[in-house]
mmCIF file of C-alpha atoms and ligand atoms in Angstrom:
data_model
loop_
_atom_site.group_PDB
_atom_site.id
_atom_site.type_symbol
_atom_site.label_atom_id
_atom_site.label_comp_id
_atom_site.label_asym_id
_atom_site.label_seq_id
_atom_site.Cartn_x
_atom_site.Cartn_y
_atom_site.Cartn_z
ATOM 1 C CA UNK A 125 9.150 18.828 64.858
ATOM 2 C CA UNK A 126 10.974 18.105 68.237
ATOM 3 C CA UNK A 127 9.517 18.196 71.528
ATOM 4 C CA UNK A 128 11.365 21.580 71.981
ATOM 5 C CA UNK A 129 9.508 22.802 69.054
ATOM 6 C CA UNK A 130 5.664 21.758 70.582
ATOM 7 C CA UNK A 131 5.192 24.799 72.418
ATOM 8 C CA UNK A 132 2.033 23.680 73.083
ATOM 9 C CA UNK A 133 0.610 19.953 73.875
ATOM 10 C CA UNK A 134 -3.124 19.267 72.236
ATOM 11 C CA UNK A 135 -5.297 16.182 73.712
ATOM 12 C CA UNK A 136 -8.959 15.075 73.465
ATOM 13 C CA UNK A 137 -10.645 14.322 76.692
ATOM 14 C CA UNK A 138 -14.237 12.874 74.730
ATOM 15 C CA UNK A 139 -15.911 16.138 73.935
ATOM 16 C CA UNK A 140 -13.263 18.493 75.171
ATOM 17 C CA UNK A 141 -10.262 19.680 74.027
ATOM 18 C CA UNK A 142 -7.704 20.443 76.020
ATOM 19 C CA UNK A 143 -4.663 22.840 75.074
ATOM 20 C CA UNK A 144 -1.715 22.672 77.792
ATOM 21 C CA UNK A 145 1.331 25.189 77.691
ATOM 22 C CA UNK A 146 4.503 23.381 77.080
ATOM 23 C CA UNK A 147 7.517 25.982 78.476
ATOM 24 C CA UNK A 148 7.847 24.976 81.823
ATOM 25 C CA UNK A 149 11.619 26.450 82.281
ATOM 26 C CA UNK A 150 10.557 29.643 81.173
ATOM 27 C CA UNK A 151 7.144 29.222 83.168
ATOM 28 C CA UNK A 152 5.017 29.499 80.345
ATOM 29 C CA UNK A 153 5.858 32.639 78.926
ATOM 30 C CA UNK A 154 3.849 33.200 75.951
ATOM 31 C CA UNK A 155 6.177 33.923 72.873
ATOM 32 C CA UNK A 156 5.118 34.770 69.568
ATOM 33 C CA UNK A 157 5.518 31.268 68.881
ATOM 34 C CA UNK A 158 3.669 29.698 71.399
ATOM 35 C CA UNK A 159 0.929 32.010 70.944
ATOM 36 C CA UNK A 160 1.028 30.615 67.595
ATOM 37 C CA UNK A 161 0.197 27.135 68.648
ATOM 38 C CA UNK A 162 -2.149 28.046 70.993
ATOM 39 C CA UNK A 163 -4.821 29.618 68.456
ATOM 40 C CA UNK A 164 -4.136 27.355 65.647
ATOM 41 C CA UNK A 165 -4.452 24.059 68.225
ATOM 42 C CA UNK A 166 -7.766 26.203 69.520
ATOM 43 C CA UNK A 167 -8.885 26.977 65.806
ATOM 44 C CA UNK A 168 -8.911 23.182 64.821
ATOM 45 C CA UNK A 169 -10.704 22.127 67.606
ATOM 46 C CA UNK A 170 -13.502 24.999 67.477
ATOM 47 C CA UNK A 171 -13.481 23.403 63.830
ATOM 48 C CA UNK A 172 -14.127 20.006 64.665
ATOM 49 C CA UNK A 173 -17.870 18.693 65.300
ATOM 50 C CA UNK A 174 -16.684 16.068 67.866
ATOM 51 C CA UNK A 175 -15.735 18.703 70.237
ATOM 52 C CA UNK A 176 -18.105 21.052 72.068
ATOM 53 C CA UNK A 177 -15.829 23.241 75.075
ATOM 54 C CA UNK A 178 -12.082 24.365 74.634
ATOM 55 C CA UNK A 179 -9.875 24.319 78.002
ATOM 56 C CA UNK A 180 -6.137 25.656 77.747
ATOM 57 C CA UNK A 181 -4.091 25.260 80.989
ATOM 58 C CA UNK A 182 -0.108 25.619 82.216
ATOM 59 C CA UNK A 183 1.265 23.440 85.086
ATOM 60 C CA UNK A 184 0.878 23.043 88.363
ATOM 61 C CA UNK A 185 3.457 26.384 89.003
ATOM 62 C CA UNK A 186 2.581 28.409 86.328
ATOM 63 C CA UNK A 187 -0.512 28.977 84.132
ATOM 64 C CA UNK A 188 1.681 31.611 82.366
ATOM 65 C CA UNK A 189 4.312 34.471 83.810
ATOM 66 C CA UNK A 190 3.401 36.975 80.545
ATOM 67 C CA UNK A 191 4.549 37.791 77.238
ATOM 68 C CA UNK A 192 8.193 36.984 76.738
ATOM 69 C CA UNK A 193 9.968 39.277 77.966
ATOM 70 C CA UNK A 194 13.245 38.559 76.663
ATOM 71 C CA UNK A 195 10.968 38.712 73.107
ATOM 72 C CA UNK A 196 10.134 42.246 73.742
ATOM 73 C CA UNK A 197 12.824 43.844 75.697
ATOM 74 C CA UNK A 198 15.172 45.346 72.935
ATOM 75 C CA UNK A 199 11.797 46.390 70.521
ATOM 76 C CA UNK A 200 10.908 49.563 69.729
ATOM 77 C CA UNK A 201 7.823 50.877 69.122
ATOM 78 C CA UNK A 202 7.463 50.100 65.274
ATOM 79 C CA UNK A 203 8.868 46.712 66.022
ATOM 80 C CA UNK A 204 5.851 45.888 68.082
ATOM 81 C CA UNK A 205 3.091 47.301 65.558
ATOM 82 C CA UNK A 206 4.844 45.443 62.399
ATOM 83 C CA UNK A 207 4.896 42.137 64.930
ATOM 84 C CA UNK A 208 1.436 42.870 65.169
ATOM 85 C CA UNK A 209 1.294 39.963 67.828
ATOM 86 C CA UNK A 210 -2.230 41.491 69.017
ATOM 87 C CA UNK A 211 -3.435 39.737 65.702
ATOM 88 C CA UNK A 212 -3.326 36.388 67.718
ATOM 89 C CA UNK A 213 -5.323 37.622 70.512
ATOM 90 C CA UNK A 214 -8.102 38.825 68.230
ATOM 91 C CA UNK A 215 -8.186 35.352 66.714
ATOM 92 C CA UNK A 216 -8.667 33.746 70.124
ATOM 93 C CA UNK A 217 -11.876 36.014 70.444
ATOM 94 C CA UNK A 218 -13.214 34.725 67.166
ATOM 95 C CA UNK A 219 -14.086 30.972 68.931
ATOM 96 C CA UNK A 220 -17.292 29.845 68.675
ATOM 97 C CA UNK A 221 -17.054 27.535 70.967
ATOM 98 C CA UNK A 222 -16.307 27.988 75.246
ATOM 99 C CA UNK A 223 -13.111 28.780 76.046
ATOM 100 C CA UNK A 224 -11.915 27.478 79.688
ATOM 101 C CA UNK A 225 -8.699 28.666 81.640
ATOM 102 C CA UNK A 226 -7.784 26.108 84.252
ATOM 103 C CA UNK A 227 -5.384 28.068 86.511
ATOM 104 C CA UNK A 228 -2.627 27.635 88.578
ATOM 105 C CA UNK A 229 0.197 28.893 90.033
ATOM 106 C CA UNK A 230 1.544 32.223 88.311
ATOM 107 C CA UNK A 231 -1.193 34.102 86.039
ATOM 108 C CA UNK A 232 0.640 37.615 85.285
ATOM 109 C CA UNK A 233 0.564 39.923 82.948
ATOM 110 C CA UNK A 234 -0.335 37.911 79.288
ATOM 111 C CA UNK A 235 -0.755 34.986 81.150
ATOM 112 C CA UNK A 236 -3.669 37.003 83.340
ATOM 113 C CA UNK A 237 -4.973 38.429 79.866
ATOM 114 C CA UNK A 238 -5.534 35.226 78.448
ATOM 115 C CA UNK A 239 -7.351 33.747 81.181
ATOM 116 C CA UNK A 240 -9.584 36.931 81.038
ATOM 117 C CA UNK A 241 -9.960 36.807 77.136
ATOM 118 C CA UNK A 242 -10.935 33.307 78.535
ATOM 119 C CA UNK A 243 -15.177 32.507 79.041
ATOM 120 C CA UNK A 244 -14.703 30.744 82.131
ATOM 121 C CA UNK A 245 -11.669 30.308 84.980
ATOM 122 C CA UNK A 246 -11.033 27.510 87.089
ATOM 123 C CA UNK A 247 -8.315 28.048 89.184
ATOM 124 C CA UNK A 248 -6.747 25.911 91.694
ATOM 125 C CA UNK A 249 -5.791 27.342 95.657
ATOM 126 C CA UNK A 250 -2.221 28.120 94.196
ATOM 127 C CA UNK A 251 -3.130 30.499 91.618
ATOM 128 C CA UNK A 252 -2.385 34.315 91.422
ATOM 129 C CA UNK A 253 -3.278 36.768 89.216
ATOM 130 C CA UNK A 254 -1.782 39.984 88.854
ATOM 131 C CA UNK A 255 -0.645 42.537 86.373
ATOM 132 C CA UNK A 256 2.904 43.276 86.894
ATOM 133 C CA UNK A 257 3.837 45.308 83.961
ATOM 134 C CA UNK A 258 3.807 48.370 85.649
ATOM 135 C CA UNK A 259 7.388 46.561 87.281
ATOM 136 C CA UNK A 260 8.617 46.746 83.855
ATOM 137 C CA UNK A 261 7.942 50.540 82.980
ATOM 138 C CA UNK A 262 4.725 49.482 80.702
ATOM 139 C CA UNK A 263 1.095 48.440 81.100
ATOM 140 C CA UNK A 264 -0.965 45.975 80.432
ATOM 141 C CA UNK A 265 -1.333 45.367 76.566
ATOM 142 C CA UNK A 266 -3.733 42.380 75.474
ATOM 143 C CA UNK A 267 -7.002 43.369 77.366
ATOM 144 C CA UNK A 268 -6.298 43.691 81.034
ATOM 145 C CA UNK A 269 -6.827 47.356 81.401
ATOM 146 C CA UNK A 270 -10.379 46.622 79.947
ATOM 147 C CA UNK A 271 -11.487 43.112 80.913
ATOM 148 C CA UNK A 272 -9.804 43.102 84.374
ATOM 149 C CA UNK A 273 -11.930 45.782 85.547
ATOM 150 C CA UNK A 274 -15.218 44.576 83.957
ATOM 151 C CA UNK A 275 -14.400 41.632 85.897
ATOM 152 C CA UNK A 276 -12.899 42.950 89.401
ATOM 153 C CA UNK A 277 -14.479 46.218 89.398
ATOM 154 C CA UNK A 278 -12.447 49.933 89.386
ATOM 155 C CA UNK A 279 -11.163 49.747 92.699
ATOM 156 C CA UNK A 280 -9.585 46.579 92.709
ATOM 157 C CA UNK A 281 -8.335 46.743 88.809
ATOM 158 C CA UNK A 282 -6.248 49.773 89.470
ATOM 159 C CA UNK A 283 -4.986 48.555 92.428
ATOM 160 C CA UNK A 284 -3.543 45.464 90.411
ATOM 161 C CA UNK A 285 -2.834 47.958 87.367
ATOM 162 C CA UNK A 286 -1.056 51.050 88.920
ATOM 163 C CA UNK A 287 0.757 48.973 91.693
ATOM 164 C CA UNK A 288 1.604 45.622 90.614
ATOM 165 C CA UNK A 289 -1.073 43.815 93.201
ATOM 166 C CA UNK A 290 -1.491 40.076 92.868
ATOM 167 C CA UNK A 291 -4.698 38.616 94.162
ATOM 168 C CA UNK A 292 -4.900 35.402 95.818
ATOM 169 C CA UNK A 293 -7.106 32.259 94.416
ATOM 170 C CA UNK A 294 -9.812 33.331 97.289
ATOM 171 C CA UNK A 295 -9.882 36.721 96.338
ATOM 172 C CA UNK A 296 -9.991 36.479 92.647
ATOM 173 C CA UNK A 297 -13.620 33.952 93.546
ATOM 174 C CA UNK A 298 -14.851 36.676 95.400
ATOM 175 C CA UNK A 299 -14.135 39.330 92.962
ATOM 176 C CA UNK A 300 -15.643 37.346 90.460
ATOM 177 C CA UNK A 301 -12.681 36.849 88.299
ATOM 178 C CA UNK A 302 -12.975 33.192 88.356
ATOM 179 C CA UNK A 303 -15.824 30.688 88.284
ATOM 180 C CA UNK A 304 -14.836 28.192 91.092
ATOM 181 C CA UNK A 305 -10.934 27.334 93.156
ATOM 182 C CA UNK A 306 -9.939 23.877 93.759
ATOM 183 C CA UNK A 307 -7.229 21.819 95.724
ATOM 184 C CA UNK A 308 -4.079 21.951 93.143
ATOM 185 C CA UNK A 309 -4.393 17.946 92.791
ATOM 186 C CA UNK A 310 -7.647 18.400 91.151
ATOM 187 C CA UNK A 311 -8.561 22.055 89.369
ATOM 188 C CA UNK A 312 -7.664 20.639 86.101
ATOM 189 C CA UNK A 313 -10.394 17.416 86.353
ATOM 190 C CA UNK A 314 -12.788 19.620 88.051
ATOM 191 C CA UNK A 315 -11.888 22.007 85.122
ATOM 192 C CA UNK A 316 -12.297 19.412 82.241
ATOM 193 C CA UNK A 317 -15.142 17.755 83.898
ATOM 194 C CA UNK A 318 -17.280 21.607 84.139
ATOM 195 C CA UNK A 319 -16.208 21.830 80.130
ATOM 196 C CA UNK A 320 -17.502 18.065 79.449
ATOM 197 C CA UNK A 321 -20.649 19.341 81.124
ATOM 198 C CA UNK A 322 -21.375 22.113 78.368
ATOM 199 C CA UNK A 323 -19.789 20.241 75.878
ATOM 200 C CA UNK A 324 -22.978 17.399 76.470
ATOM 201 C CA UNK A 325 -25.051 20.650 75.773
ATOM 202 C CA UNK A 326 -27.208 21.657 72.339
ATOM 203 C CA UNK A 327 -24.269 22.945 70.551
ATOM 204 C CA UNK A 328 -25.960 25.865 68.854
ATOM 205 C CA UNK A 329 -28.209 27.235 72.190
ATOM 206 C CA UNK A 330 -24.260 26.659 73.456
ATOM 207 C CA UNK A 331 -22.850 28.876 70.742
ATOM 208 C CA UNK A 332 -24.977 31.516 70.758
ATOM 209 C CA UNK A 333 -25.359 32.436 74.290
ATOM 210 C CA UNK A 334 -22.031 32.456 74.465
ATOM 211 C CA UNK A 335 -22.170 34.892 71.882
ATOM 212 C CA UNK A 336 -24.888 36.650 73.657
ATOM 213 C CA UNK A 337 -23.375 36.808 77.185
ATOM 214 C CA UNK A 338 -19.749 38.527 75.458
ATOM 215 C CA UNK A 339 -22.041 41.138 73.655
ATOM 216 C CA UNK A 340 -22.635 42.553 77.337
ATOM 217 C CA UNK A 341 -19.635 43.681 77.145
ATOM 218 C CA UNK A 342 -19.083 45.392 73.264
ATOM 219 C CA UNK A 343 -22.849 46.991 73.395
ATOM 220 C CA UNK A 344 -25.553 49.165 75.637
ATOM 221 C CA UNK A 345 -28.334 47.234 77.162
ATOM 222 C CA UNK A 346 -30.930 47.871 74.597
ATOM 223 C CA UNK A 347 -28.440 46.643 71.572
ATOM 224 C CA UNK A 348 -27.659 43.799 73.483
ATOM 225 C CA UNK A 349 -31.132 42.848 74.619
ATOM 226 C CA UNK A 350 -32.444 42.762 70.847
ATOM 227 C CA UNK A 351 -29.657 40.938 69.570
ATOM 228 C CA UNK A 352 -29.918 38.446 72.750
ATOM 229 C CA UNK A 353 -34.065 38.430 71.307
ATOM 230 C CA UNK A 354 -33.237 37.871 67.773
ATOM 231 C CA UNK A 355 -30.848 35.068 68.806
ATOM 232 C CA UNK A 356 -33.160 33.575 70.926
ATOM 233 C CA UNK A 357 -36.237 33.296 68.188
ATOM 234 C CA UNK A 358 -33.221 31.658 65.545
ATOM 235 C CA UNK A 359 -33.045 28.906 68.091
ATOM 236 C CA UNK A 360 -36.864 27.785 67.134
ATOM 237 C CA UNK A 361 -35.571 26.941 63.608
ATOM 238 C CA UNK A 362 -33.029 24.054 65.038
ATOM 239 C CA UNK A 363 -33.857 20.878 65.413
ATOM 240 C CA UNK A 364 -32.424 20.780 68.554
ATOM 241 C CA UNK A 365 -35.128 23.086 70.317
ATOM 242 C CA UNK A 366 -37.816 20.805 68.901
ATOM 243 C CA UNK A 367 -35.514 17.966 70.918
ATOM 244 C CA UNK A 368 -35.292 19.487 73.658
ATOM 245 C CA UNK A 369 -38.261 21.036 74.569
ATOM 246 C CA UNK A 370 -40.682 17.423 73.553
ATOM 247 C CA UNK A 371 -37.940 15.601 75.330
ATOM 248 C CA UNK A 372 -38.628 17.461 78.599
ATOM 249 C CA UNK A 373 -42.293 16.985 77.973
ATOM 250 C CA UNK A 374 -41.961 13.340 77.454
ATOM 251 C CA UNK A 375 -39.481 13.126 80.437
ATOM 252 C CA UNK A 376 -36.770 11.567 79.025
ATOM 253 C CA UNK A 377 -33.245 13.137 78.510
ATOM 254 C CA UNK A 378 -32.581 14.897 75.216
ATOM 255 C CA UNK A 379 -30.461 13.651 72.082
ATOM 256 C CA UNK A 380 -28.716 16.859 70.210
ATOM 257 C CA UNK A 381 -27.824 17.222 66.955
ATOM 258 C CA UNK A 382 -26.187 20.057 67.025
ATOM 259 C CA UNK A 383 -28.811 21.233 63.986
HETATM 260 N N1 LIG D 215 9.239 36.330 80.085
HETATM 261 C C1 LIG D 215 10.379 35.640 79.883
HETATM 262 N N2 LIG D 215 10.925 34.806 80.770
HETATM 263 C C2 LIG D 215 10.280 34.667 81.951
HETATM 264 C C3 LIG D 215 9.092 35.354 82.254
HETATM 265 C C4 LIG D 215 8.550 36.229 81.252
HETATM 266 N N3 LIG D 215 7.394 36.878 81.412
HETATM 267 N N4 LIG D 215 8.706 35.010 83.492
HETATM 268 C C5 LIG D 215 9.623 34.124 83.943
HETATM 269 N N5 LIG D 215 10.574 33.910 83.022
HETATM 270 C C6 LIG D 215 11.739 33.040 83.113
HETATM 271 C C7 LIG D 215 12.795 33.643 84.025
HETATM 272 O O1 LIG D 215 13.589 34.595 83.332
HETATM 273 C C8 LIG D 215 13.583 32.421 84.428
HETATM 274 O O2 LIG D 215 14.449 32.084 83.366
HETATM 275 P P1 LIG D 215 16.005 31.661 83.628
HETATM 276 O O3 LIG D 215 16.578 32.799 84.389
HETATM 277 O O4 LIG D 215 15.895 30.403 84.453
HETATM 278 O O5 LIG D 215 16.559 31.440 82.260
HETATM 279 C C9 LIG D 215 12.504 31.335 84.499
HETATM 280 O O6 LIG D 215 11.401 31.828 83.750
HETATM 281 C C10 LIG D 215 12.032 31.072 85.933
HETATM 282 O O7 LIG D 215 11.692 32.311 86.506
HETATM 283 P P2 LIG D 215 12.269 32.845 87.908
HETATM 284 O O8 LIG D 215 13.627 32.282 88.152
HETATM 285 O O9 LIG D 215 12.103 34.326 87.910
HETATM 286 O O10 LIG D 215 11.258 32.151 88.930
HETATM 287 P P3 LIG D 215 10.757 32.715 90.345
HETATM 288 O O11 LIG D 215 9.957 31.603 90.946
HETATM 289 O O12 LIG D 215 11.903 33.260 91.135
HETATM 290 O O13 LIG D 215 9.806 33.954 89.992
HETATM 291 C C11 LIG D 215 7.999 35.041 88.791
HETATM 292 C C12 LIG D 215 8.621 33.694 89.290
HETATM 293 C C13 LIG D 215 6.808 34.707 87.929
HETATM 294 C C14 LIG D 215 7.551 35.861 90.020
HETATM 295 C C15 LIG D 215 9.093 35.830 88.007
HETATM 296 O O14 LIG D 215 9.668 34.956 87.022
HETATM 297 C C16 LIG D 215 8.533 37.041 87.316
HETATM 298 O O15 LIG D 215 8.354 38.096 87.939
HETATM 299 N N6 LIG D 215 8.334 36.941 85.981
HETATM 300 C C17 LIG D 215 7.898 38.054 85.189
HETATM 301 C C18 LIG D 215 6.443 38.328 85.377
HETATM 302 C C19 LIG D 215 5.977 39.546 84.547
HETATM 303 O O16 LIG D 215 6.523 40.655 84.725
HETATM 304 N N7 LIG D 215 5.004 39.334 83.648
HETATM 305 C C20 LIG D 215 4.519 40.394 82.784
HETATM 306 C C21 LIG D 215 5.318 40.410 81.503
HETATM 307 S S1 LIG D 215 4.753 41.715 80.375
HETATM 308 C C22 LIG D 215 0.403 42.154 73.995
HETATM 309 C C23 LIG D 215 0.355 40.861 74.427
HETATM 310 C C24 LIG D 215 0.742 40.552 75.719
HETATM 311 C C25 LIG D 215 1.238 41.550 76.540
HETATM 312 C C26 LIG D 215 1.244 42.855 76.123
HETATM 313 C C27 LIG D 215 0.832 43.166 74.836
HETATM 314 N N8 LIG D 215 0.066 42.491 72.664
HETATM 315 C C28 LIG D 215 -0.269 41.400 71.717
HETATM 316 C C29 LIG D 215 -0.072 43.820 72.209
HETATM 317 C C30 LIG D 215 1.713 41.167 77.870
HETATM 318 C C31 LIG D 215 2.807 41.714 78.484
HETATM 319 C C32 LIG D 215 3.374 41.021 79.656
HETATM 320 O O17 LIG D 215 2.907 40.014 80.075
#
């Protein structure tokens, strides 16, 4: 495999793993291949005991511009139901473990979806986020119809939908798309260093309260509230609660197991 080929660059920062976009000419664009990658670099390391938190980022200028366009332009509508590219996406929400964007620069269209199919955003003071497909005579596709305006709100979501608004880092904190902006020299340590913190958390409390907190969003309240129960009780079978609860009584930091 050549460089050209690694659409995607995989590293280990201790307990994090950290997936970084690798088509800077074409700002990221998310092909079918690249999407590839992504979820099968993701997939290993949600595999892998040594690592507790995911991040995935772009560059400095571009987190990612969308789906390829070029990929799509000339397809028809059977074309894009045999590609069956949504496959990927639905993958991506199968990860056990937090998912982190670290933003910057452009976040359109696919490149906005993905940050949202994303369990936390860290963006730096460069970063916009919009849904431009509406430019192109489509819509959004992967989620952003649906998790943009859980996130933003009706008002705001169809302003970014139906006209092609982009908001700002600032506004996107206020709006509650994103967790926390930094300076552009630093969003991606301030990003990694948020993920190390969860990552030094009891893995399984981690895993299913992520779990928990996403079921918000697929179920009504009292669904959600026995499930979040039921998950909650499971917890007092690990070995981990035992840890953590005697270490607090002995005052002394706690040693998980991840069992
Ligand atoms: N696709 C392909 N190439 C792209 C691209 C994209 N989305 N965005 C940028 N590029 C390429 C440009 O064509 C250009 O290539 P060359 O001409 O140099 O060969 C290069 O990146 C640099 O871009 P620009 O020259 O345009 O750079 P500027 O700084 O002038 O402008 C820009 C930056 C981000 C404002 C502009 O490039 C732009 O408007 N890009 C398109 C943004 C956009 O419309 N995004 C939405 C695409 S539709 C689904 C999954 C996903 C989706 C839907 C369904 N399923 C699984 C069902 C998502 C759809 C989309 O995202």
């Amino acid at each position: 495999m050549t460089t050209d080929d690694q659409l995607v660059l995989a590293e280990t920062h201790g307990r994090v793993g950290l997936v970084r976009f690798n088509r800077p000419k074409e700002l990221n664009a998310l092909n079918a291949a690249l999407m590839e990658q992504l979820v099968t670099a993701l997939e290993a390391f949600d595999r892998d005991p040594a690592i507790g938190c995911l991040v995935v980022t772009g560059s400095a200028r571009a987190f990612a511009a969308g789906a390829d366009i070029k990929e799509m332009a000339d397809a028809s509508a059977v074309d894009m139901l045999l590609r069956d590219n949504i496959a990927r996406w639905d993958r991506l929400r199968m990860l056990k473990k937090p998912l982190l964007a670290a933003v910057s620069g452009f976040c359109l269209g696919g490149g906005c979806e993905l940050a949202l199919a994303c369990d936390l955003i860290v963006a730096s003071e460069t970063a916009r986020f919009g849904q431009p497909e509406i430019n192109l005579g489509v819509m959004p596709g992967a989620g952003g119809t649906q998790r943009l305006t859980r996130a933003v709100g009706k008002a705001v979501a169809m302003e970014m939908v139906l006209n092609g608004r982009a908001l700002t880092a600032a506004e996107a904190v206020r709006f509650g798309l994103v967790n926390r902006v930094a300076p552009v020299e630093s969003y991606l340590d301030e990003a990694l260093a948020l993920a190390a913190e969860i990552a030094a958390r009891a893995p399984l409390a981690v895993r299913l309260a992520k779990e928990s907190v996403n079921n918000a969003f697929e179920t009504d309240l009292a669904d959600g509230l026995a499930d979040e129960r039921r998950a909650f009780y499971f917890l007092f079978s690990t070995a981990d609660q035992k840890e953590g609860m005697a270490a607090f009584l002995a005052k002394r930091p706690p040693q998980w197991q991840g069992q």
